[in-house]
PDB file of C-alpha atoms in Angstrom:
ATOM      1  CA  MET A 680     -53.496  54.175-267.185  1.00  0.00           C
ATOM      2  CA  ARG A 681     -55.475  51.726-265.116  1.00  0.00           C
ATOM      3  CA  ASP A 682     -55.314  49.167-267.907  1.00  0.00           C
ATOM      4  CA  LEU A 683     -51.538  49.515-268.043  1.00  0.00           C
ATOM      5  CA  GLU A 684     -51.249  49.050-264.283  1.00  0.00           C
ATOM      6  CA  ASN A 685     -53.421  45.942-264.376  1.00  0.00           C
ATOM      7  CA  ASN A 686     -51.422  44.486-267.246  1.00  0.00           C
ATOM      8  CA  ALA A 687     -48.184  45.130-265.340  1.00  0.00           C
ATOM      9  CA  LYS A 688     -49.509  43.342-262.313  1.00  0.00           C
ATOM     10  CA  LYS A 689     -50.553  40.373-264.424  1.00  0.00           C
ATOM     11  CA  TRP A 690     -47.087  40.256-265.986  1.00  0.00           C
ATOM     12  CA  ASN A 691     -45.418  40.300-262.591  1.00  0.00           C
ATOM     13  CA  LEU A 692     -47.639  37.499-261.315  1.00  0.00           C
ATOM     14  CA  GLU A 693     -46.964  35.414-264.417  1.00  0.00           C
ATOM     15  CA  GLU A 694     -43.191  35.939-264.007  1.00  0.00           C
ATOM     16  CA  LYS A 695     -43.365  34.760-260.343  1.00  0.00           C
ATOM     17  CA  GLU A 696     -45.381  31.703-261.323  1.00  0.00           C
ATOM     18  CA  ASP A 697     -42.859  30.898-264.063  1.00  0.00           C
ATOM     19  CA  GLN A 698     -39.979  31.253-261.591  1.00  0.00           C
ATOM     20  CA  GLU A 699     -41.680  29.001-259.078  1.00  0.00           C
ATOM     21  CA  SER A 700     -42.459  26.422-261.735  1.00  0.00           C
ATOM     22  CA  ASP A 701     -38.791  26.406-262.787  1.00  0.00           C
ATOM     23  CA  LYS A 702     -37.727  25.385-259.242  1.00  0.00           C
ATOM     24  CA  VAL A 703     -36.864  21.730-258.745  1.00  0.00           C
ATOM     25  CA  TYR A 704     -39.293  19.953-256.443  1.00  0.00           C
ATOM     26  CA  THR A 705     -37.550  18.421-253.472  1.00  0.00           C
ATOM     27  CA  PRO A 706     -39.732  15.959-251.531  1.00  0.00           C
ATOM     28  CA  PRO A 707     -39.578  16.096-247.705  1.00  0.00           C
ATOM     29  CA  THR A 708     -37.043  13.761-246.182  1.00  0.00           C
ATOM     30  CA  PRO A 709     -38.904  10.708-244.939  1.00  0.00           C
ATOM     31  CA  VAL A 710     -38.569   9.830-241.256  1.00  0.00           C
ATOM     32  CA  ARG A 711     -37.039   6.383-240.900  1.00  0.00           C
ATOM     33  CA  ALA A 712     -39.117   3.654-239.279  1.00  0.00           C
ATOM     34  CA  ASP A 713     -36.339   2.681-236.894  1.00  0.00           C
ATOM     35  CA  GLN A 714     -36.088   6.284-235.642  1.00  0.00           C
ATOM     36  CA  THR A 715     -39.801   6.383-234.885  1.00  0.00           C
ATOM     37  CA  LYS A 716     -39.538   3.028-233.104  1.00  0.00           C
ATOM     38  CA  LYS A 717     -36.685   4.331-230.973  1.00  0.00           C
ATOM     39  CA  LYS A 718     -38.674   7.428-230.067  1.00  0.00           C
ATOM     40  CA  ARG A 719     -41.678   5.326-229.156  1.00  0.00           C
ATOM     41  CA  LYS A 720     -39.522   2.990-227.066  1.00  0.00           C
ATOM     42  CA  LYS A 721     -38.050   5.942-225.207  1.00  0.00           C
ATOM     43  CA  GLN A 722     -41.500   7.378-224.582  1.00  0.00           C
ATOM     44  CA  ASP A 723     -42.836   3.988-223.435  1.00  0.00           C
ATOM     45  CA  PHE A 724     -39.789   3.525-221.208  1.00  0.00           C
ATOM     46  CA  TRP A 725     -40.348   6.789-219.379  1.00  0.00           C
ATOM     47  CA  VAL A 726     -44.070   6.108-219.078  1.00  0.00           C
ATOM     48  CA  ILE A 727     -43.294   2.724-217.522  1.00  0.00           C
ATOM     49  CA  ILE A 728     -40.754   4.315-215.185  1.00  0.00           C
ATOM     50  CA  GLY A 729     -43.305   6.923-214.209  1.00  0.00           C
ATOM     51  CA  PHE A 730     -45.829   4.286-213.166  1.00  0.00           C
ATOM     52  CA  LEU A 731     -43.426   1.782-211.631  1.00  0.00           C
ATOM     53  CA  GLY A 732     -40.975   4.280-210.151  1.00  0.00           C
ATOM     54  CA  PRO A 733     -42.761   4.903-206.832  1.00  0.00           C
ATOM     55  CA  ALA A 734     -43.421   1.182-206.273  1.00  0.00           C
ATOM     56  CA  LEU A 735     -39.824   0.276-207.184  1.00  0.00           C
ATOM     57  CA  LEU A 736     -38.535   2.978-204.849  1.00  0.00           C
ATOM     58  CA  ILE A 737     -40.565   1.673-201.925  1.00  0.00           C
ATOM     59  CA  TYR A 738     -39.664  -1.938-202.747  1.00  0.00           C
ATOM     60  CA  GLY A 739     -35.982  -1.103-203.025  1.00  0.00           C
ATOM     61  CA  LEU A 740     -35.990   0.852-199.777  1.00  0.00           C
ATOM     62  CA  TYR A 741     -37.945  -1.570-197.612  1.00  0.00           C
ATOM     63  CA  VAL A 742     -36.953  -4.912-199.199  1.00  0.00           C
ATOM     64  CA  VAL A 743     -33.715  -4.806-201.202  1.00  0.00           C
ATOM     65  CA  TYR A 744     -31.979  -2.329-198.891  1.00  0.00           C
ATOM     66  CA  SER A 745     -33.198  -4.228-195.812  1.00  0.00           C
ATOM     67  CA  ILE A 746     -31.852  -7.526-197.156  1.00  0.00           C
ATOM     68  CA  ALA A 747     -28.497  -5.932-197.957  1.00  0.00           C
ATOM     69  CA  MET A 748     -28.243  -4.338-194.504  1.00  0.00           C
ATOM     70  CA  THR A 749     -29.210  -7.629-192.839  1.00  0.00           C
ATOM     71  CA  PHE A 750     -26.274  -9.334-194.548  1.00  0.00           C
ATOM     72  CA  TYR A 751     -24.039  -6.407-193.585  1.00  0.00           C
ATOM     73  CA  TYR A 752     -24.991  -6.599-189.908  1.00  0.00           C
ATOM     74  CA  SER A 753     -24.487 -10.373-189.922  1.00  0.00           C
ATOM     75  CA  LEU A 754     -20.763  -9.778-190.480  1.00  0.00           C
ATOM     76  CA  PHE A 755     -20.416  -7.981-187.150  1.00  0.00           C
ATOM     77  CA  GLU A 756     -20.653  -8.709-183.465  1.00  0.00           C
ATOM     78  CA  TRP A 757     -23.022  -6.008-182.314  1.00  0.00           C
ATOM     79  CA  SER A 758     -25.628  -5.567-179.611  1.00  0.00           C
ATOM     80  CA  GLY A 759     -27.787  -3.307-181.766  1.00  0.00           C
ATOM     81  CA  ILE A 760     -27.738  -0.524-179.185  1.00  0.00           C
ATOM     82  CA  ASP A 761     -24.301   1.074-179.010  1.00  0.00           C
ATOM     83  CA  ASN A 762     -21.763   1.777-181.754  1.00  0.00           C
ATOM     84  CA  SER A 763     -19.283  -0.924-180.754  1.00  0.00           C
ATOM     85  CA  MET A 764     -19.493  -2.992-183.938  1.00  0.00           C
ATOM     86  CA  VAL A 765     -16.714  -5.568-184.231  1.00  0.00           C
ATOM     87  CA  PHE A 766     -16.173  -7.078-187.669  1.00  0.00           C
ATOM     88  CA  THR A 767     -16.119 -10.875-187.478  1.00  0.00           C
ATOM     89  CA  GLY A 768     -16.650 -11.881-191.114  1.00  0.00           C
ATOM     90  CA  ILE A 769     -18.530 -15.149-191.495  1.00  0.00           C
ATOM     91  CA  GLN A 770     -17.975 -16.192-187.883  1.00  0.00           C
ATOM     92  CA  ASN A 771     -21.681 -15.802-187.098  1.00  0.00           C
ATOM     93  CA  TYR A 772     -22.536 -18.256-189.889  1.00  0.00           C
ATOM     94  CA  ILE A 773     -19.927 -20.725-188.644  1.00  0.00           C
ATOM     95  CA  THR A 774     -21.453 -20.498-185.168  1.00  0.00           C
ATOM     96  CA  LEU A 775     -24.892 -20.932-186.701  1.00  0.00           C
ATOM     97  CA  LEU A 776     -23.902 -24.220-188.330  1.00  0.00           C
ATOM     98  CA  GLY A 777     -23.007 -25.639-184.904  1.00  0.00           C
ATOM     99  CA  ASP A 778     -26.086 -24.257-183.125  1.00  0.00           C
ATOM    100  CA  SER A 779     -28.397 -27.145-182.195  1.00  0.00           C
ATOM    101  CA  VAL A 780     -31.311 -24.785-181.471  1.00  0.00           C
ATOM    102  CA  PHE A 781     -31.072 -23.377-185.002  1.00  0.00           C
ATOM    103  CA  TRP A 782     -31.188 -26.861-186.505  1.00  0.00           C
ATOM    104  CA  THR A 783     -34.196 -27.673-184.324  1.00  0.00           C
ATOM    105  CA  SER A 784     -35.938 -24.514-185.514  1.00  0.00           C
ATOM    106  CA  LEU A 785     -35.087 -25.338-189.144  1.00  0.00           C
ATOM    107  CA  GLN A 786     -36.504 -28.836-188.678  1.00  0.00           C
ATOM    108  CA  ASN A 787     -39.700 -27.382-187.212  1.00  0.00           C
ATOM    109  CA  ASN A 788     -39.965 -24.966-190.128  1.00  0.00           C
ATOM    110  CA  PHE A 789     -39.759 -27.768-192.667  1.00  0.00           C
ATOM    111  CA  LEU A 790     -42.251 -29.754-190.601  1.00  0.00           C
ATOM    112  CA  LEU A 791     -44.585 -26.772-190.826  1.00  0.00           C
ATOM    113  CA  VAL A 792     -43.937 -26.575-194.596  1.00  0.00           C
ATOM    114  CA  ALA A 793     -44.878 -30.227-195.053  1.00  0.00           C
ATOM    115  CA  ALA A 794     -47.985 -29.872-192.882  1.00  0.00           C
ATOM    116  CA  SER A 795     -49.046 -26.737-194.765  1.00  0.00           C
ATOM    117  CA  LEU A 796     -48.696 -28.405-198.169  1.00  0.00           C
ATOM    118  CA  LEU A 797     -50.423 -31.601-197.092  1.00  0.00           C
ATOM    119  CA  THR A 798     -53.154 -29.982-195.005  1.00  0.00           C
ATOM    120  CA  GLN A 799     -53.882 -26.377-195.914  1.00  0.00           C
ATOM    121  CA  LEU A 800     -53.965 -26.835-199.685  1.00  0.00           C
ATOM    122  CA  PRO A 801     -56.176 -29.975-199.710  1.00  0.00           C
ATOM    123  CA  LEU A 802     -58.520 -28.444-197.132  1.00  0.00           C
ATOM    124  CA  GLY A 803     -58.690 -25.226-199.147  1.00  0.00           C
ATOM    125  CA  LEU A 804     -59.507 -27.159-202.326  1.00  0.00           C
ATOM    126  CA  ILE A 805     -62.160 -29.274-200.596  1.00  0.00           C
ATOM    127  CA  MET A 806     -63.843 -26.209-199.103  1.00  0.00           C
ATOM    128  CA  ALA A 807     -63.715 -24.433-202.481  1.00  0.00           C
ATOM    129  CA  LEU A 808     -65.417 -27.399-204.145  1.00  0.00           C
ATOM    130  CA  LEU A 809     -68.053 -27.500-201.397  1.00  0.00           C
ATOM    131  CA  LEU A 810     -68.934 -23.880-202.157  1.00  0.00           C
ATOM    132  CA  PHE A 811     -70.117 -24.981-205.614  1.00  0.00           C
ATOM    133  CA  SER A 812     -72.226 -27.851-204.315  1.00  0.00           C
ATOM    134  CA  PRO A 813     -76.043 -27.409-204.419  1.00  0.00           C
ATOM    135  CA  ILE A 814     -76.454 -27.167-200.644  1.00  0.00           C
ATOM    136  CA  LYS A 815     -78.856 -24.711-199.050  1.00  0.00           C
ATOM    137  CA  GLY A 816     -77.300 -21.984-196.957  1.00  0.00           C
ATOM    138  CA  MET A 817     -73.952 -22.140-198.767  1.00  0.00           C
ATOM    139  CA  ARG A 818     -73.508 -18.371-198.433  1.00  0.00           C
ATOM    140  CA  PHE A 819     -73.595 -18.791-194.669  1.00  0.00           C
ATOM    141  CA  PHE A 820     -71.001 -21.568-194.809  1.00  0.00           C
ATOM    142  CA  ARG A 821     -68.847 -19.415-197.097  1.00  0.00           C
ATOM    143  CA  SER A 822     -68.661 -16.791-194.370  1.00  0.00           C
ATOM    144  CA  ILE A 823     -67.989 -19.389-191.691  1.00  0.00           C
ATOM    145  CA  TYR A 824     -65.214 -21.000-193.693  1.00  0.00           C
ATOM    146  CA  PHE A 825     -63.413 -17.715-194.214  1.00  0.00           C
ATOM    147  CA  MET A 826     -63.786 -16.412-190.660  1.00  0.00           C
ATOM    148  CA  PRO A 827     -60.578 -17.987-189.214  1.00  0.00           C
ATOM    149  CA  PHE A 828     -58.472 -16.054-191.711  1.00  0.00           C
ATOM    150  CA  LEU A 829     -60.175 -12.785-190.732  1.00  0.00           C
ATOM    151  CA  MET A 830     -59.476 -13.240-187.027  1.00  0.00           C
ATOM    152  CA  SER A 831     -56.492 -11.651-185.339  1.00  0.00           C
ATOM    153  CA  THR A 832     -53.544 -14.001-184.920  1.00  0.00           C
ATOM    154  CA  VAL A 833     -53.173 -12.935-181.293  1.00  0.00           C
ATOM    155  CA  ALA A 834     -56.859 -13.697-180.647  1.00  0.00           C
ATOM    156  CA  ILE A 835     -56.483 -17.113-182.290  1.00  0.00           C
ATOM    157  CA  GLY A 836     -53.391 -17.863-180.226  1.00  0.00           C
ATOM    158  CA  ILE A 837     -55.096 -16.972-176.937  1.00  0.00           C
ATOM    159  CA  LEU A 838     -58.218 -18.918-177.955  1.00  0.00           C
ATOM    160  CA  PHE A 839     -56.269 -22.100-178.648  1.00  0.00           C
ATOM    161  CA  ILE A 840     -54.226 -21.753-175.486  1.00  0.00           C
ATOM    162  CA  TYR A 841     -57.504 -22.268-173.625  1.00  0.00           C
ATOM    163  CA  ILE A 842     -58.613 -25.001-176.038  1.00  0.00           C
ATOM    164  CA  TYR A 843     -55.399 -26.966-175.427  1.00  0.00           C
ATOM    165  CA  ASP A 844     -55.334 -26.309-171.680  1.00  0.00           C
ATOM    166  CA  GLY A 845     -54.558 -29.455-169.709  1.00  0.00           C
ATOM    167  CA  ASN A 846     -57.091 -28.768-166.928  1.00  0.00           C
ATOM    168  CA  PHE A 847     -60.246 -27.375-168.520  1.00  0.00           C
ATOM    169  CA  GLY A 848     -59.456 -27.294-172.259  1.00  0.00           C
ATOM    170  CA  ILE A 849     -62.139 -28.510-174.632  1.00  0.00           C
ATOM    171  CA  VAL A 850     -59.778 -31.017-176.270  1.00  0.00           C
ATOM    172  CA  ASN A 851     -59.264 -32.915-173.007  1.00  0.00           C
ATOM    173  CA  GLN A 852     -62.966 -32.675-172.215  1.00  0.00           C
ATOM    174  CA  ILE A 853     -63.874 -34.276-175.541  1.00  0.00           C
ATOM    175  CA  LEU A 854     -61.312 -37.019-174.971  1.00  0.00           C
ATOM    176  CA  GLY A 855     -62.793 -37.618-171.520  1.00  0.00           C
ATOM    177  CA  GLN A 856     -66.301 -37.907-172.974  1.00  0.00           C
ATOM    178  CA  LEU A 857     -64.998 -40.469-175.475  1.00  0.00           C
ATOM    179  CA  GLY A 858     -63.358 -42.525-172.744  1.00  0.00           C
ATOM    180  CA  LEU A 859     -59.827 -41.667-173.863  1.00  0.00           C
ATOM    181  CA  GLU A 860     -58.553 -40.308-170.559  1.00  0.00           C
ATOM    182  CA  SER A 861     -55.109 -41.780-171.253  1.00  0.00           C
ATOM    183  CA  TRP A 862     -54.740 -39.361-174.161  1.00  0.00           C
ATOM    184  CA  GLN A 863     -55.392 -36.291-172.013  1.00  0.00           C
ATOM    185  CA  ARG A 864     -52.385 -34.060-171.400  1.00  0.00           C
ATOM    186  CA  GLY A 865     -51.199 -30.467-171.404  1.00  0.00           C
ATOM    187  CA  TRP A 866     -50.838 -30.198-175.157  1.00  0.00           C
ATOM    188  CA  LEU A 867     -48.734 -27.021-175.234  1.00  0.00           C
ATOM    189  CA  GLY A 868     -46.646 -28.008-172.220  1.00  0.00           C
ATOM    190  CA  ASN A 869     -45.536 -31.354-173.630  1.00  0.00           C
ATOM    191  CA  GLU A 870     -42.465 -31.383-175.888  1.00  0.00           C
ATOM    192  CA  ASP A 871     -43.868 -34.213-178.004  1.00  0.00           C
ATOM    193  CA  THR A 872     -47.262 -32.638-178.693  1.00  0.00           C
ATOM    194  CA  ALA A 873     -46.668 -28.874-178.572  1.00  0.00           C
ATOM    195  CA  ILE A 874     -45.401 -28.545-182.151  1.00  0.00           C
ATOM    196  CA  TRP A 875     -48.296 -30.597-183.534  1.00  0.00           C
ATOM    197  CA  ALA A 876     -50.839 -28.564-181.579  1.00  0.00           C
ATOM    198  CA  VAL A 877     -49.416 -25.333-182.952  1.00  0.00           C
ATOM    199  CA  ILE A 878     -49.223 -26.679-186.520  1.00  0.00           C
ATOM    200  CA  ALA A 879     -52.883 -27.720-186.337  1.00  0.00           C
ATOM    201  CA  THR A 880     -53.790 -24.183-185.294  1.00  0.00           C
ATOM    202  CA  VAL A 881     -51.773 -22.653-188.152  1.00  0.00           C
ATOM    203  CA  CYS A 882     -53.445 -24.931-190.694  1.00  0.00           C
ATOM    204  CA  TRP A 883     -56.881 -24.094-189.289  1.00  0.00           C
ATOM    205  CA  GLN A 884     -56.142 -20.379-189.671  1.00  0.00           C
ATOM    206  CA  PHE A 885     -54.768 -20.342-193.227  1.00  0.00           C
ATOM    207  CA  ALA A 886     -56.806 -23.037-195.005  1.00  0.00           C
ATOM    208  CA  PRO A 887     -59.567 -20.471-195.828  1.00  0.00           C
ATOM    209  CA  PHE A 888     -57.018 -18.294-197.643  1.00  0.00           C
ATOM    210  CA  TYR A 889     -56.297 -21.093-200.118  1.00  0.00           C
ATOM    211  CA  MET A 890     -60.022 -21.769-200.353  1.00  0.00           C
ATOM    212  CA  ILE A 891     -60.462 -18.275-201.806  1.00  0.00           C
ATOM    213  CA  LEU A 892     -57.608 -18.805-204.283  1.00  0.00           C
ATOM    214  CA  PHE A 893     -59.023 -22.126-205.500  1.00  0.00           C
ATOM    215  CA  ARG A 894     -62.549 -20.776-205.670  1.00  0.00           C
ATOM    216  CA  ALA A 895     -61.409 -17.876-207.872  1.00  0.00           C
ATOM    217  CA  ALA A 896     -59.563 -20.305-210.141  1.00  0.00           C
ATOM    218  CA  ILE A 897     -62.567 -22.639-210.417  1.00  0.00           C
ATOM    219  CA  VAL A 898     -64.832 -19.722-211.340  1.00  0.00           C
ATOM    220  CA  GLY A 899     -62.479 -18.949-214.234  1.00  0.00           C
ATOM    221  CA  ILE A 900     -62.849 -22.431-215.787  1.00  0.00           C
ATOM    222  CA  PRO A 901     -65.165 -22.234-218.839  1.00  0.00           C
ATOM    223  CA  GLU A 902     -68.515 -23.878-218.254  1.00  0.00           C
ATOM    224  CA  GLU A 903     -68.472 -25.233-221.805  1.00  0.00           C
ATOM    225  CA  LEU A 904     -65.824 -27.764-220.815  1.00  0.00           C
ATOM    226  CA  TYR A 905     -68.100 -29.288-218.187  1.00  0.00           C
ATOM    227  CA  GLU A 906     -71.048 -29.296-220.589  1.00  0.00           C
ATOM    228  CA  ALA A 907     -68.987 -31.110-223.221  1.00  0.00           C
ATOM    229  CA  ALA A 908     -67.841 -33.616-220.607  1.00  0.00           C
ATOM    230  CA  GLU A 909     -71.443 -34.269-219.561  1.00  0.00           C
ATOM    231  CA  ILE A 910     -72.380 -34.915-223.187  1.00  0.00           C
ATOM    232  CA  ASP A 911     -69.558 -37.471-223.338  1.00  0.00           C
ATOM    233  CA  GLY A 912     -70.990 -39.160-220.244  1.00  0.00           C
ATOM    234  CA  ALA A 913     -68.392 -38.033-217.685  1.00  0.00           C
ATOM    235  CA  ASN A 914     -69.417 -38.162-214.032  1.00  0.00           C
ATOM    236  CA  SER A 915     -68.376 -35.707-211.306  1.00  0.00           C
ATOM    237  CA  ARG A 916     -65.190 -37.588-210.448  1.00  0.00           C
ATOM    238  CA  LYS A 917     -64.012 -37.705-214.071  1.00  0.00           C
ATOM    239  CA  LYS A 918     -64.816 -34.017-214.569  1.00  0.00           C
ATOM    240  CA  PHE A 919     -62.741 -33.156-211.518  1.00  0.00           C
ATOM    241  CA  LEU A 920     -59.776 -35.341-212.523  1.00  0.00           C
ATOM    242  CA  ASN A 921     -59.768 -34.430-216.216  1.00  0.00           C
ATOM    243  CA  ILE A 922     -60.899 -30.794-216.201  1.00  0.00           C
ATOM    244  CA  THR A 923     -60.819 -29.107-212.817  1.00  0.00           C
ATOM    245  CA  LEU A 924     -57.586 -30.493-211.409  1.00  0.00           C
ATOM    246  CA  PRO A 925     -55.398 -29.999-214.533  1.00  0.00           C
ATOM    247  CA  LEU A 926     -56.605 -26.409-214.931  1.00  0.00           C
ATOM    248  CA  LEU A 927     -55.887 -25.743-211.249  1.00  0.00           C
ATOM    249  CA  ILE A 928     -52.208 -26.718-211.503  1.00  0.00           C
ATOM    250  CA  PRO A 929     -50.976 -23.085-211.946  1.00  0.00           C
ATOM    251  CA  THR A 930     -52.987 -22.061-208.878  1.00  0.00           C
ATOM    252  CA  ILE A 931     -51.685 -25.075-206.949  1.00  0.00           C
ATOM    253  CA  ILE A 932     -48.091 -24.117-207.771  1.00  0.00           C
ATOM    254  CA  THR A 933     -48.690 -20.495-206.776  1.00  0.00           C
ATOM    255  CA  SER A 934     -50.367 -21.607-203.555  1.00  0.00           C
ATOM    256  CA  SER A 935     -47.473 -23.980-202.843  1.00  0.00           C
ATOM    257  CA  ILE A 936     -44.960 -21.151-203.188  1.00  0.00           C
ATOM    258  CA  LEU A 937     -47.006 -18.925-200.876  1.00  0.00           C
ATOM    259  CA  SER A 938     -47.407 -21.757-198.379  1.00  0.00           C
ATOM    260  CA  ILE A 939     -43.707 -22.637-198.357  1.00  0.00           C
ATOM    261  CA  ILE A 940     -42.505 -19.056-198.004  1.00  0.00           C
ATOM    262  CA  GLY A 941     -45.109 -18.340-195.340  1.00  0.00           C
ATOM    263  CA  ALA A 942     -44.143 -21.442-193.362  1.00  0.00           C
ATOM    264  CA  LEU A 943     -40.420 -20.682-193.566  1.00  0.00           C
ATOM    265  CA  LYS A 944     -40.866 -17.183-192.137  1.00  0.00           C
ATOM    266  CA  TYR A 945     -43.766 -17.862-189.785  1.00  0.00           C
ATOM    267  CA  PHE A 946     -43.586 -16.139-186.418  1.00  0.00           C
ATOM    268  CA  ASP A 947     -46.602 -14.597-184.742  1.00  0.00           C
ATOM    269  CA  LEU A 948     -48.793 -17.544-183.690  1.00  0.00           C
ATOM    270  CA  ILE A 949     -45.805 -19.491-182.308  1.00  0.00           C
ATOM    271  CA  TYR A 950     -44.709 -16.434-180.365  1.00  0.00           C
ATOM    272  CA  VAL A 951     -48.161 -15.962-178.831  1.00  0.00           C
ATOM    273  CA  MET A 952     -48.877 -19.610-177.987  1.00  0.00           C
ATOM    274  CA  THR A 953     -45.518 -21.057-176.864  1.00  0.00           C
ATOM    275  CA  ASP A 954     -42.743 -18.504-177.497  1.00  0.00           C
ATOM    276  CA  GLY A 955     -40.700 -21.407-178.862  1.00  0.00           C
ATOM    277  CA  GLY A 956     -41.122 -23.609-175.800  1.00  0.00           C
ATOM    278  CA  PRO A 957     -41.183 -25.909-174.054  1.00  0.00           C
ATOM    279  CA  ASN A 958     -37.426 -26.462-174.242  1.00  0.00           C
ATOM    280  CA  ASN A 959     -37.262 -25.040-177.805  1.00  0.00           C
ATOM    281  CA  SER A 960     -39.534 -27.821-179.090  1.00  0.00           C
ATOM    282  CA  THR A 961     -41.676 -25.334-181.060  1.00  0.00           C
ATOM    283  CA  GLU A 962     -38.867 -22.975-181.968  1.00  0.00           C
ATOM    284  CA  LEU A 963     -38.918 -21.631-185.517  1.00  0.00           C
ATOM    285  CA  MET A 964     -36.197 -19.695-187.304  1.00  0.00           C
ATOM    286  CA  ALA A 965     -38.178 -16.468-186.973  1.00  0.00           C
ATOM    287  CA  THR A 966     -38.797 -16.875-183.233  1.00  0.00           C
ATOM    288  CA  TYR A 967     -35.163 -17.836-182.677  1.00  0.00           C
ATOM    289  CA  MET A 968     -34.052 -14.805-184.660  1.00  0.00           C
ATOM    290  CA  TYR A 969     -36.323 -12.577-182.566  1.00  0.00           C
ATOM    291  CA  GLU A 970     -34.980 -14.078-179.359  1.00  0.00           C
ATOM    292  CA  GLN A 971     -31.341 -13.564-180.337  1.00  0.00           C
ATOM    293  CA  THR A 972     -31.891 -10.057-181.707  1.00  0.00           C
ATOM    294  CA  PHE A 973     -34.338  -8.403-179.332  1.00  0.00           C
ATOM    295  CA  THR A 974     -34.062 -10.517-176.167  1.00  0.00           C
ATOM    296  CA  ASN A 975     -30.370 -11.369-176.048  1.00  0.00           C
ATOM    297  CA  PHE A 976     -29.406  -8.172-177.935  1.00  0.00           C
ATOM    298  CA  ASN A 977     -27.180 -10.072-180.327  1.00  0.00           C
ATOM    299  CA  MET A 978     -27.927  -8.172-183.530  1.00  0.00           C
ATOM    300  CA  GLY A 979     -25.135  -9.711-185.584  1.00  0.00           C
ATOM    301  CA  TYR A 980     -26.085 -13.298-184.807  1.00  0.00           C
ATOM    302  CA  GLY A 981     -29.780 -12.564-185.225  1.00  0.00           C
ATOM    303  CA  SER A 982     -29.064 -10.987-188.616  1.00  0.00           C
ATOM    304  CA  SER A 983     -27.217 -14.122-189.699  1.00  0.00           C
ATOM    305  CA  ILE A 984     -30.296 -16.186-188.789  1.00  0.00           C
ATOM    306  CA  SER A 985     -32.529 -13.773-190.682  1.00  0.00           C
ATOM    307  CA  PHE A 986     -30.342 -13.808-193.796  1.00  0.00           C
ATOM    308  CA  SER A 987     -30.181 -17.608-193.666  1.00  0.00           C
ATOM    309  CA  MET A 988     -33.990 -17.647-193.658  1.00  0.00           C
ATOM    310  CA  PHE A 989     -33.960 -15.492-196.789  1.00  0.00           C
ATOM    311  CA  ILE A 990     -31.450 -17.754-198.577  1.00  0.00           C
ATOM    312  CA  ILE A 991     -33.374 -20.922-197.705  1.00  0.00           C
ATOM    313  CA  ALA A 992     -36.710 -19.451-198.838  1.00  0.00           C
ATOM    314  CA  LEU A 993     -35.139 -18.130-202.051  1.00  0.00           C
ATOM    315  CA  PHE A 994     -33.503 -21.481-202.807  1.00  0.00           C
ATOM    316  CA  VAL A 995     -36.727 -23.444-202.289  1.00  0.00           C
ATOM    317  CA  THR A 996     -38.705 -20.960-204.401  1.00  0.00           C
ATOM    318  CA  ILE A 997     -36.206 -21.186-207.275  1.00  0.00           C
ATOM    319  CA  ILE A 998     -36.462 -24.987-207.216  1.00  0.00           C
ATOM    320  CA  ILE A 999     -40.263 -24.797-207.470  1.00  0.00           C
ATOM    321  CA  ILE A1000     -40.106 -22.269-210.327  1.00  0.00           C
ATOM    322  CA  ILE A1001     -37.576 -24.403-212.246  1.00  0.00           C
ATOM    323  CA  PHE A1002     -39.772 -27.458-211.758  1.00  0.00           C
ATOM    324  CA  ASP A1003     -42.789 -25.507-213.053  1.00  0.00           C
ATOM    325  CA  GLN A1004     -40.863 -24.245-216.095  1.00  0.00           C
ATOM    326  CA  ARG A1005     -39.739 -27.768-216.952  1.00  0.00           C
ATOM    327  CA  ARG A1006     -43.309 -29.002-216.593  1.00  0.00           C
ATOM    328  CA  LYS A1007     -44.533 -26.330-219.009  1.00  0.00           C
ATOM    329  CA  GLY A1008     -41.722 -27.180-221.430  1.00  0.00           C
ATOM    330  CA  VAL A1009     -42.641 -30.872-221.387  1.00  0.00           C
ATOM    331  CA  ASN A1010     -46.298 -30.108-221.935  1.00  0.00           C
TER     332      ASN A1010
END
């Protein structure tokens, strides 16, 4: 009986195997490559959103929304305190075009832009190059060079108020020691010299910032290029003109954009030292905007000044970027 049962089991197993072998083999449907790419793109998209989402939210709330609301407020006559907002359209901008103080502030801003480009950037590059010179105690000088940028703007403003003082300021004392008494004056109280005194202070404060940018860029230049130039007999001047300076052009362009935007929206040091005086001779767009908005309580007009600052800075930045793109295309 056991043999019969075992034989029956074997027969059943053989019949199942035969039935399974008779089935047609159907290969699994292959997943298309484009479907996998789409899935990966979707996954990458949400990963990117997850990382950038918080930053984009903050940027949109504090920058994009603020710019939009500034333009919105500029279309109204409003004190900024009560709810009596009167829609005036572009009347604030029309008034702005005929405002002589605004044009004076714009002129001073562009004067500050020119001084920043012609003073801060060259000084920053010179100081960065000096940091690589074989001079003893260069670490100490590195700290000294960068100290003005670390100081509080209010402290710098108060310090230079005393430096430029007409009675006991160090500038007039030095001129007296040099026998140049005719040049002595109250530098911040004179309409002809106040803007230049303030610009000199601004350049003194921010030149170390560009020194750090140029120093970081110079560190990134491969040393092999200088070694090859030395083998070819190049001196220090040729190495600077043919290696260092061309490789610093991207940093120079970036620094120029930062300098221009910073000069167009500069506020704090002017406010501390002169508050736009005397007789609006040192007025900048930012100080004039502050005066109209928070002193005269003219929120609509102040918003039009602020939005005009944004448009001017954006326009100048776009011009620089287009110029840089054309330069890269030519090269």
